[in-house]
mmCIF file of C-alpha atoms in Angstrom:
data_model
loop_
_atom_site.group_PDB
_atom_site.id
_atom_site.type_symbol
_atom_site.label_atom_id
_atom_site.label_comp_id
_atom_site.label_asym_id
_atom_site.label_seq_id
_atom_site.Cartn_x
_atom_site.Cartn_y
_atom_site.Cartn_z
ATOM 1 C CA MET A 597 16.714 -61.511 117.013
ATOM 2 C CA HIS A 598 13.743 -59.778 115.510
ATOM 3 C CA ILE A 599 13.140 -56.178 116.505
ATOM 4 C CA LYS A 600 9.768 -54.673 115.779
ATOM 5 C CA ALA A 601 9.826 -51.539 113.688
ATOM 6 C CA ARG A 602 8.443 -49.447 116.526
ATOM 7 C CA HIS A 603 11.221 -50.599 118.856
ATOM 8 C CA TYR A 604 13.834 -50.206 116.128
ATOM 9 C CA PHE A 605 13.031 -46.555 115.582
ATOM 10 C CA THR A 606 13.015 -45.966 119.354
ATOM 11 C CA THR A 607 16.415 -47.601 119.630
ATOM 12 C CA GLY A 608 17.698 -45.537 116.720
ATOM 13 C CA ARG A 609 16.406 -42.333 118.292
ATOM 14 C CA VAL A 610 18.132 -43.144 121.597
ATOM 15 C CA ALA A 611 21.368 -43.958 119.773
ATOM 16 C CA PHE A 612 21.200 -40.687 117.837
ATOM 17 C CA ILE A 613 20.652 -38.670 121.036
ATOM 18 C CA PHE A 614 23.532 -40.488 122.710
ATOM 19 C CA LEU A 615 25.877 -39.744 119.799
ATOM 20 C CA LEU A 616 24.791 -36.104 119.751
ATOM 21 C CA ILE A 617 25.484 -35.683 123.457
ATOM 22 C CA TYR A 618 28.771 -37.550 123.134
ATOM 23 C CA SER A 619 29.922 -35.339 120.282
ATOM 24 C CA LEU A 620 29.115 -32.195 122.247
ATOM 25 C CA LEU A 621 30.971 -33.194 125.393
ATOM 26 C CA PRO A 622 34.401 -31.538 125.684
ATOM 27 C CA SER A 623 35.674 -34.645 127.496
ATOM 28 C CA ARG A 624 35.407 -36.693 124.300
ATOM 29 C CA PHE A 625 38.445 -34.875 122.966
ATOM 30 C CA SER A 626 41.910 -35.890 124.031
ATOM 31 C CA PRO A 627 43.502 -33.683 126.667
ATOM 32 C CA ALA A 628 45.862 -30.978 125.513
ATOM 33 C CA HIS A 629 49.623 -30.936 126.018
ATOM 34 C CA ASP A 630 50.953 -29.938 129.383
ATOM 35 C CA PHE A 631 51.254 -26.175 129.005
ATOM 36 C CA VAL A 632 54.323 -24.226 130.063
ATOM 37 C CA ARG A 633 53.101 -21.739 132.632
ATOM 38 C CA ARG A 634 52.679 -18.133 131.580
ATOM 39 C CA GLU A 635 55.358 -16.849 133.943
ATOM 40 C CA ASP A 636 57.815 -19.430 132.577
ATOM 41 C CA MET A 637 57.124 -18.777 128.885
ATOM 42 C CA ILE A 638 59.835 -16.208 128.103
ATOM 43 C CA PRO A 639 62.754 -18.231 129.596
ATOM 44 C CA HIS A 640 61.751 -21.194 127.398
ATOM 45 C CA LEU A 641 61.956 -19.236 124.142
ATOM 46 C CA LEU A 642 64.868 -19.213 121.727
ATOM 47 C CA PHE A 643 66.337 -15.724 121.342
ATOM 48 C CA SER A 644 68.841 -14.798 118.675
ATOM 49 C CA LYS A 645 69.914 -11.549 120.355
ATOM 50 C CA SER A 646 70.878 -10.633 123.894
ATOM 51 C CA ASN A 647 68.530 -8.523 125.973
ATOM 52 C CA ASN A 648 70.815 -5.478 125.742
ATOM 53 C CA ASP A 649 69.314 -2.766 123.519
ATOM 54 C CA SER A 650 66.805 -5.294 122.211
ATOM 55 C CA CYS A 651 63.073 -5.027 121.687
ATOM 56 C CA GLU A 652 60.980 -6.015 124.651
ATOM 57 C CA ILE A 653 58.861 -9.096 124.241
ATOM 58 C CA GLY A 654 56.175 -9.012 126.874
ATOM 59 C CA VAL A 655 53.358 -11.400 127.619
ATOM 60 C CA VAL A 656 50.212 -9.303 127.813
ATOM 61 C CA ASP A 657 47.856 -10.223 130.626
ATOM 62 C CA ASN A 658 44.891 -8.536 128.993
ATOM 63 C CA ARG A 659 42.153 -10.126 126.909
ATOM 64 C CA SER A 660 41.577 -6.814 125.149
ATOM 65 C CA MET A 661 44.876 -7.384 123.339
ATOM 66 C CA MET A 662 43.289 -10.136 121.288
ATOM 67 C CA PHE A 663 43.343 -9.222 117.615
ATOM 68 C CA ARG A 664 40.229 -8.857 115.499
ATOM 69 C CA TYR A 665 39.791 -10.748 112.265
ATOM 70 C CA PRO A 666 40.041 -8.386 109.278
ATOM 71 C CA ASP A 667 37.052 -7.345 107.226
ATOM 72 C CA LEU A 668 37.695 -8.675 103.731
ATOM 73 C CA GLY A 669 35.782 -5.755 102.265
ATOM 74 C CA SER A 670 38.236 -3.251 103.717
ATOM 75 C CA ILE A 671 41.498 -5.041 102.955
ATOM 76 C CA ASP A 672 43.871 -3.113 100.699
ATOM 77 C CA SER A 673 45.718 -4.686 97.811
ATOM 78 C CA ALA A 674 48.793 -6.696 98.793
ATOM 79 C CA GLU A 675 51.088 -4.006 97.396
ATOM 80 C CA ASP A 676 49.362 -1.155 99.240
ATOM 81 C CA SER A 677 49.256 -3.119 102.477
ATOM 82 C CA ALA A 678 52.942 -4.019 102.249
ATOM 83 C CA LEU A 679 53.925 -0.429 101.494
ATOM 84 C CA ARG A 680 51.894 0.939 104.391
ATOM 85 C CA SER A 681 53.262 -1.648 106.821
ATOM 86 C CA GLY A 682 56.887 -1.215 105.820
ATOM 87 C CA ILE A 683 57.256 -4.786 104.576
ATOM 88 C CA SER A 684 60.290 -5.380 102.401
ATOM 89 C CA PRO A 685 60.135 -7.358 99.138
ATOM 90 C CA GLY A 686 59.900 -11.047 99.916
ATOM 91 C CA GLY A 687 57.634 -10.508 102.913
ATOM 92 C CA ARG A 688 60.237 -9.490 105.501
ATOM 93 C CA TRP A 689 59.860 -6.956 108.291
ATOM 94 C CA ARG A 690 61.934 -5.958 111.313
ATOM 95 C CA PRO A 691 61.509 -3.190 113.900
ATOM 96 C CA THR A 692 63.503 -0.015 113.324
ATOM 97 C CA ARG A 693 63.596 1.441 116.838
ATOM 98 C CA CYS A 694 65.166 -1.560 118.557
ATOM 99 C CA ARG A 695 66.871 -4.851 117.740
ATOM 100 C CA ALA A 696 64.504 -7.788 117.468
ATOM 101 C CA ARG A 697 65.319 -10.556 119.913
ATOM 102 C CA VAL A 698 63.620 -13.160 117.726
ATOM 103 C CA ASP A 699 64.130 -13.895 114.039
ATOM 104 C CA VAL A 700 61.568 -16.251 112.580
ATOM 105 C CA ALA A 701 60.520 -17.515 109.159
ATOM 106 C CA ILE A 702 56.854 -18.452 108.664
ATOM 107 C CA VAL A 703 56.375 -21.057 105.934
ATOM 108 C CA VAL A 704 52.838 -21.364 104.531
ATOM 109 C CA PRO A 705 51.895 -24.153 102.082
ATOM 110 C CA TYR A 706 49.246 -23.023 99.643
ATOM 111 C CA ARG A 707 47.093 -23.997 96.704
ATOM 112 C CA GLY A 708 43.773 -22.576 95.608
ATOM 113 C CA ARG A 709 42.727 -20.908 98.865
ATOM 114 C CA GLY A 710 42.849 -17.269 97.887
ATOM 115 C CA ARG A 711 40.296 -16.007 100.392
ATOM 116 C CA GLN A 712 42.102 -17.629 103.328
ATOM 117 C CA LEU A 713 45.459 -16.345 102.113
ATOM 118 C CA VAL A 714 44.256 -12.741 101.883
ATOM 119 C CA THR A 715 42.819 -12.964 105.395
ATOM 120 C CA PHE A 716 45.957 -14.645 106.701
ATOM 121 C CA LEU A 717 48.333 -11.978 105.418
ATOM 122 C CA ALA A 718 46.105 -9.074 106.485
ATOM 123 C CA TYR A 719 45.933 -10.525 109.995
ATOM 124 C CA MET A 720 49.412 -11.917 110.519
ATOM 125 C CA HIS A 721 51.542 -8.931 109.533
ATOM 126 C CA PRO A 722 50.080 -6.616 112.231
ATOM 127 C CA PHE A 723 50.093 -9.499 114.699
ATOM 128 C CA LEU A 724 53.779 -10.315 114.196
ATOM 129 C CA GLN A 725 54.771 -6.659 114.156
ATOM 130 C CA SER A 726 53.060 -6.166 117.533
ATOM 131 C CA GLN A 727 55.527 -8.732 118.930
ATOM 132 C CA GLN A 728 58.466 -6.775 117.458
ATOM 133 C CA LEU A 729 59.932 -9.744 115.636
ATOM 134 C CA ASP A 730 62.340 -9.896 112.737
ATOM 135 C CA TYR A 731 60.203 -12.104 110.520
ATOM 136 C CA GLN A 732 59.540 -13.206 106.973
ATOM 137 C CA ILE A 733 56.428 -14.894 105.597
ATOM 138 C CA ILE A 734 56.976 -17.148 102.609
ATOM 139 C CA VAL A 735 54.021 -18.698 100.775
ATOM 140 C CA VAL A 736 54.950 -21.887 98.924
ATOM 141 C CA GLU A 737 52.395 -22.605 96.197
ATOM 142 C CA GLN A 738 52.003 -26.037 94.660
ATOM 143 C CA SER A 739 51.466 -26.138 90.922
ATOM 144 C CA PRO A 740 48.107 -27.386 89.592
ATOM 145 C CA GLY A 741 47.579 -31.093 89.174
ATOM 146 C CA GLY A 742 48.387 -33.925 91.510
ATOM 147 C CA ASP A 743 47.545 -34.368 95.170
ATOM 148 C CA PHE A 744 48.542 -31.700 97.663
ATOM 149 C CA ASN A 745 51.864 -32.466 99.372
ATOM 150 C CA ARG A 746 52.031 -30.328 102.496
ATOM 151 C CA GLY A 747 55.251 -31.815 103.849
ATOM 152 C CA LYS A 748 57.147 -31.272 100.612
ATOM 153 C CA LEU A 749 56.019 -27.636 100.463
ATOM 154 C CA PHE A 750 57.285 -27.076 104.009
ATOM 155 C CA ASN A 751 60.647 -28.547 103.026
ATOM 156 C CA VAL A 752 60.827 -26.311 99.944
ATOM 157 C CA GLY A 753 60.155 -23.241 102.091
ATOM 158 C CA PHE A 754 62.866 -24.223 104.546
ATOM 159 C CA VAL A 755 65.429 -24.742 101.793
ATOM 160 C CA GLU A 756 64.453 -21.443 100.155
ATOM 161 C CA LEU A 757 65.092 -19.510 103.375
ATOM 162 C CA ALA A 758 68.020 -21.554 104.692
ATOM 163 C CA SER A 759 70.515 -18.955 103.434
ATOM 164 C CA SER A 760 68.684 -16.141 105.262
ATOM 165 C CA ASN A 761 70.073 -17.264 108.634
ATOM 166 C CA PHE A 762 66.767 -17.601 110.470
ATOM 167 C CA SER A 763 67.145 -19.426 113.761
ATOM 168 C CA CYS A 764 63.443 -20.324 114.026
ATOM 169 C CA PHE A 765 60.948 -21.713 111.508
ATOM 170 C CA VAL A 766 57.181 -21.805 111.981
ATOM 171 C CA PHE A 767 55.311 -24.161 109.656
ATOM 172 C CA HIS A 768 51.825 -22.710 109.379
ATOM 173 C CA ASP A 769 48.529 -23.729 107.766
ATOM 174 C CA VAL A 770 46.861 -20.841 105.923
ATOM 175 C CA ASP A 771 43.487 -21.294 107.641
ATOM 176 C CA LEU A 772 44.707 -20.921 111.230
ATOM 177 C CA LEU A 773 45.132 -17.593 113.034
ATOM 178 C CA PRO A 774 46.408 -16.911 116.562
ATOM 179 C CA GLN A 775 43.796 -15.333 118.809
ATOM 180 C CA SER A 776 46.022 -13.688 121.411
ATOM 181 C CA ARG A 777 49.263 -11.746 121.232
ATOM 182 C CA ASP A 778 50.480 -13.890 124.102
ATOM 183 C CA ASN A 779 51.142 -16.632 121.559
ATOM 184 C CA VAL A 780 54.684 -15.450 120.841
ATOM 185 C CA TYR A 781 55.969 -16.617 117.458
ATOM 186 C CA ALA A 782 59.286 -17.986 118.623
ATOM 187 C CA CYS A 783 60.841 -21.441 118.901
ATOM 188 C CA GLY A 784 61.534 -23.319 122.088
ATOM 189 C CA ARG A 785 65.162 -23.387 123.187
ATOM 190 C CA ARG A 786 65.208 -27.129 123.811
ATOM 191 C CA SER A 787 62.024 -28.557 122.294
ATOM 192 C CA PRO A 788 59.808 -28.108 119.241
ATOM 193 C CA ARG A 789 56.562 -26.254 119.867
ATOM 194 C CA HIS A 790 53.033 -27.218 118.928
ATOM 195 C CA MET A 791 51.616 -23.706 118.564
ATOM 196 C CA SER A 792 48.071 -24.728 117.594
ATOM 197 C CA SER A 793 47.451 -27.225 120.386
ATOM 198 C CA ALA A 794 44.327 -25.258 121.407
ATOM 199 C CA VAL A 795 42.062 -24.575 118.416
ATOM 200 C CA ASN A 796 38.506 -23.293 118.697
ATOM 201 C CA THR A 797 37.024 -25.930 116.373
ATOM 202 C CA PHE A 798 38.322 -28.620 118.767
ATOM 203 C CA ARG A 799 37.197 -26.675 121.858
ATOM 204 C CA TYR A 800 40.792 -25.730 122.619
ATOM 205 C CA THR A 801 41.885 -29.330 123.195
ATOM 206 C CA LEU A 802 43.827 -31.796 121.088
ATOM 207 C CA PRO A 803 41.769 -33.882 118.647
ATOM 208 C CA TRP A 804 44.047 -36.832 119.492
ATOM 209 C CA PRO A 805 46.999 -37.230 121.895
ATOM 210 C CA GLU A 806 49.715 -37.372 119.220
ATOM 211 C CA SER A 807 48.430 -34.365 117.294
ATOM 212 C CA PHE A 808 51.223 -32.203 115.883
ATOM 213 C CA GLY A 809 49.533 -30.428 112.989
ATOM 214 C CA GLY A 810 48.321 -26.958 112.145
ATOM 215 C CA VAL A 811 51.149 -24.728 113.349
ATOM 216 C CA VAL A 812 54.458 -26.055 114.652
ATOM 217 C CA ALA A 813 57.754 -24.325 115.386
ATOM 218 C CA LEU A 814 61.217 -25.845 115.161
ATOM 219 C CA SER A 815 64.599 -24.197 115.352
ATOM 220 C CA GLU A 816 66.862 -24.596 112.358
ATOM 221 C CA ALA A 817 68.974 -27.084 114.302
ATOM 222 C CA GLN A 818 65.938 -29.121 115.370
ATOM 223 C CA PHE A 819 64.540 -29.204 111.828
ATOM 224 C CA ARG A 820 67.838 -30.447 110.426
ATOM 225 C CA ASP A 821 68.181 -32.971 113.235
ATOM 226 C CA VAL A 822 64.843 -34.618 112.387
ATOM 227 C CA ASN A 823 65.566 -34.339 108.631
ATOM 228 C CA GLY A 824 62.548 -32.153 107.909
ATOM 229 C CA PHE A 825 59.100 -33.342 106.904
ATOM 230 C CA ALA A 826 58.402 -36.525 104.980
ATOM 231 C CA ASN A 827 57.883 -36.030 101.238
ATOM 232 C CA VAL A 828 55.783 -39.158 100.705
ATOM 233 C CA TYR A 829 52.390 -38.095 102.096
ATOM 234 C CA GLU A 830 50.033 -36.812 99.426
ATOM 235 C CA GLY A 831 46.469 -35.760 99.940
ATOM 236 C CA TRP A 832 45.140 -35.156 103.433
ATOM 237 C CA GLY A 833 47.101 -35.954 106.584
ATOM 238 C CA GLY A 834 49.980 -38.137 107.650
ATOM 239 C CA GLU A 835 52.946 -35.760 107.477
ATOM 240 C CA ASP A 836 52.156 -34.131 110.826
ATOM 241 C CA SER A 837 52.033 -37.429 112.730
ATOM 242 C CA ASP A 838 55.179 -38.525 110.929
ATOM 243 C CA MET A 839 56.893 -35.309 112.035
ATOM 244 C CA ARG A 840 55.926 -35.945 115.637
ATOM 245 C CA ASP A 841 57.414 -39.448 115.372
ATOM 246 C CA ARG A 842 60.626 -37.926 114.050
ATOM 247 C CA VAL A 843 60.716 -35.397 116.879
ATOM 248 C CA VAL A 844 60.138 -38.041 119.567
ATOM 249 C CA SER A 845 62.636 -40.473 118.012
ATOM 250 C CA LYS A 846 65.343 -37.819 118.414
ATOM 251 C CA GLY A 847 64.605 -37.473 122.107
ATOM 252 C CA TYR A 848 62.711 -34.168 121.991
ATOM 253 C CA GLU A 849 59.609 -33.398 123.977
ATOM 254 C CA VAL A 850 56.776 -31.405 122.415
ATOM 255 C CA ASN A 851 56.065 -28.130 124.211
ATOM 256 C CA ALA A 852 52.907 -26.056 124.174
ATOM 257 C CA TYR A 853 52.662 -22.653 125.812
ATOM 258 C CA LYS A 854 49.444 -21.418 127.345
ATOM 259 C CA SER A 855 47.900 -18.534 125.397
ATOM 260 C CA PHE A 856 45.160 -16.422 126.974
#
């Protein structure tokens, strides 16, 4: 079929407008996980301590509690920031006026993203301390050369902290930050958590139904049960979908908790 040039450009313009509208529609994205309701969030979390004499972990029903992103121009050096915040060597902190009910290790794979790392640490330490957690952030840096292997770096971080007796592990990309304190950094008692199931760049919906990337939380027992992340995926993507397959194959459901 022959299409005249005038008609061709008209058709192309219509197609472009259609694609633009389609890309801007929220409905084009896959729906998010079924969220655990706000009032049911706390009972679903994995606690390492009883409630007696322990720090209170509350879900704040107040948008003003959302944290602000730090100004890079005003960020102190890592040493000064750690000293001021009471962070122990190795990136660990725990409350001193009560016993933390949650102990959690945050594993961050890293290579060549210094600006994001500075922002991440300046933001996450105050955020985690506001939840009164016993936590440690470990940054696992891949040496230069070769393709980035995110899954292997996660496994290295887990092995490095395995002797520290953390009951919960959060595997966290360096360029993602929680927006609300309601997003409690704790594992699910029965199921792994997809903690970044609602990201602003995807209009707070999943980019695809089986998405399990960005930030995920597994208890130590769950991580060992699924045998960790795959080591074979190099470059961009693959290890997160593989991890979801491992989780599902072991009979777990993926939980996501509504953050406000």
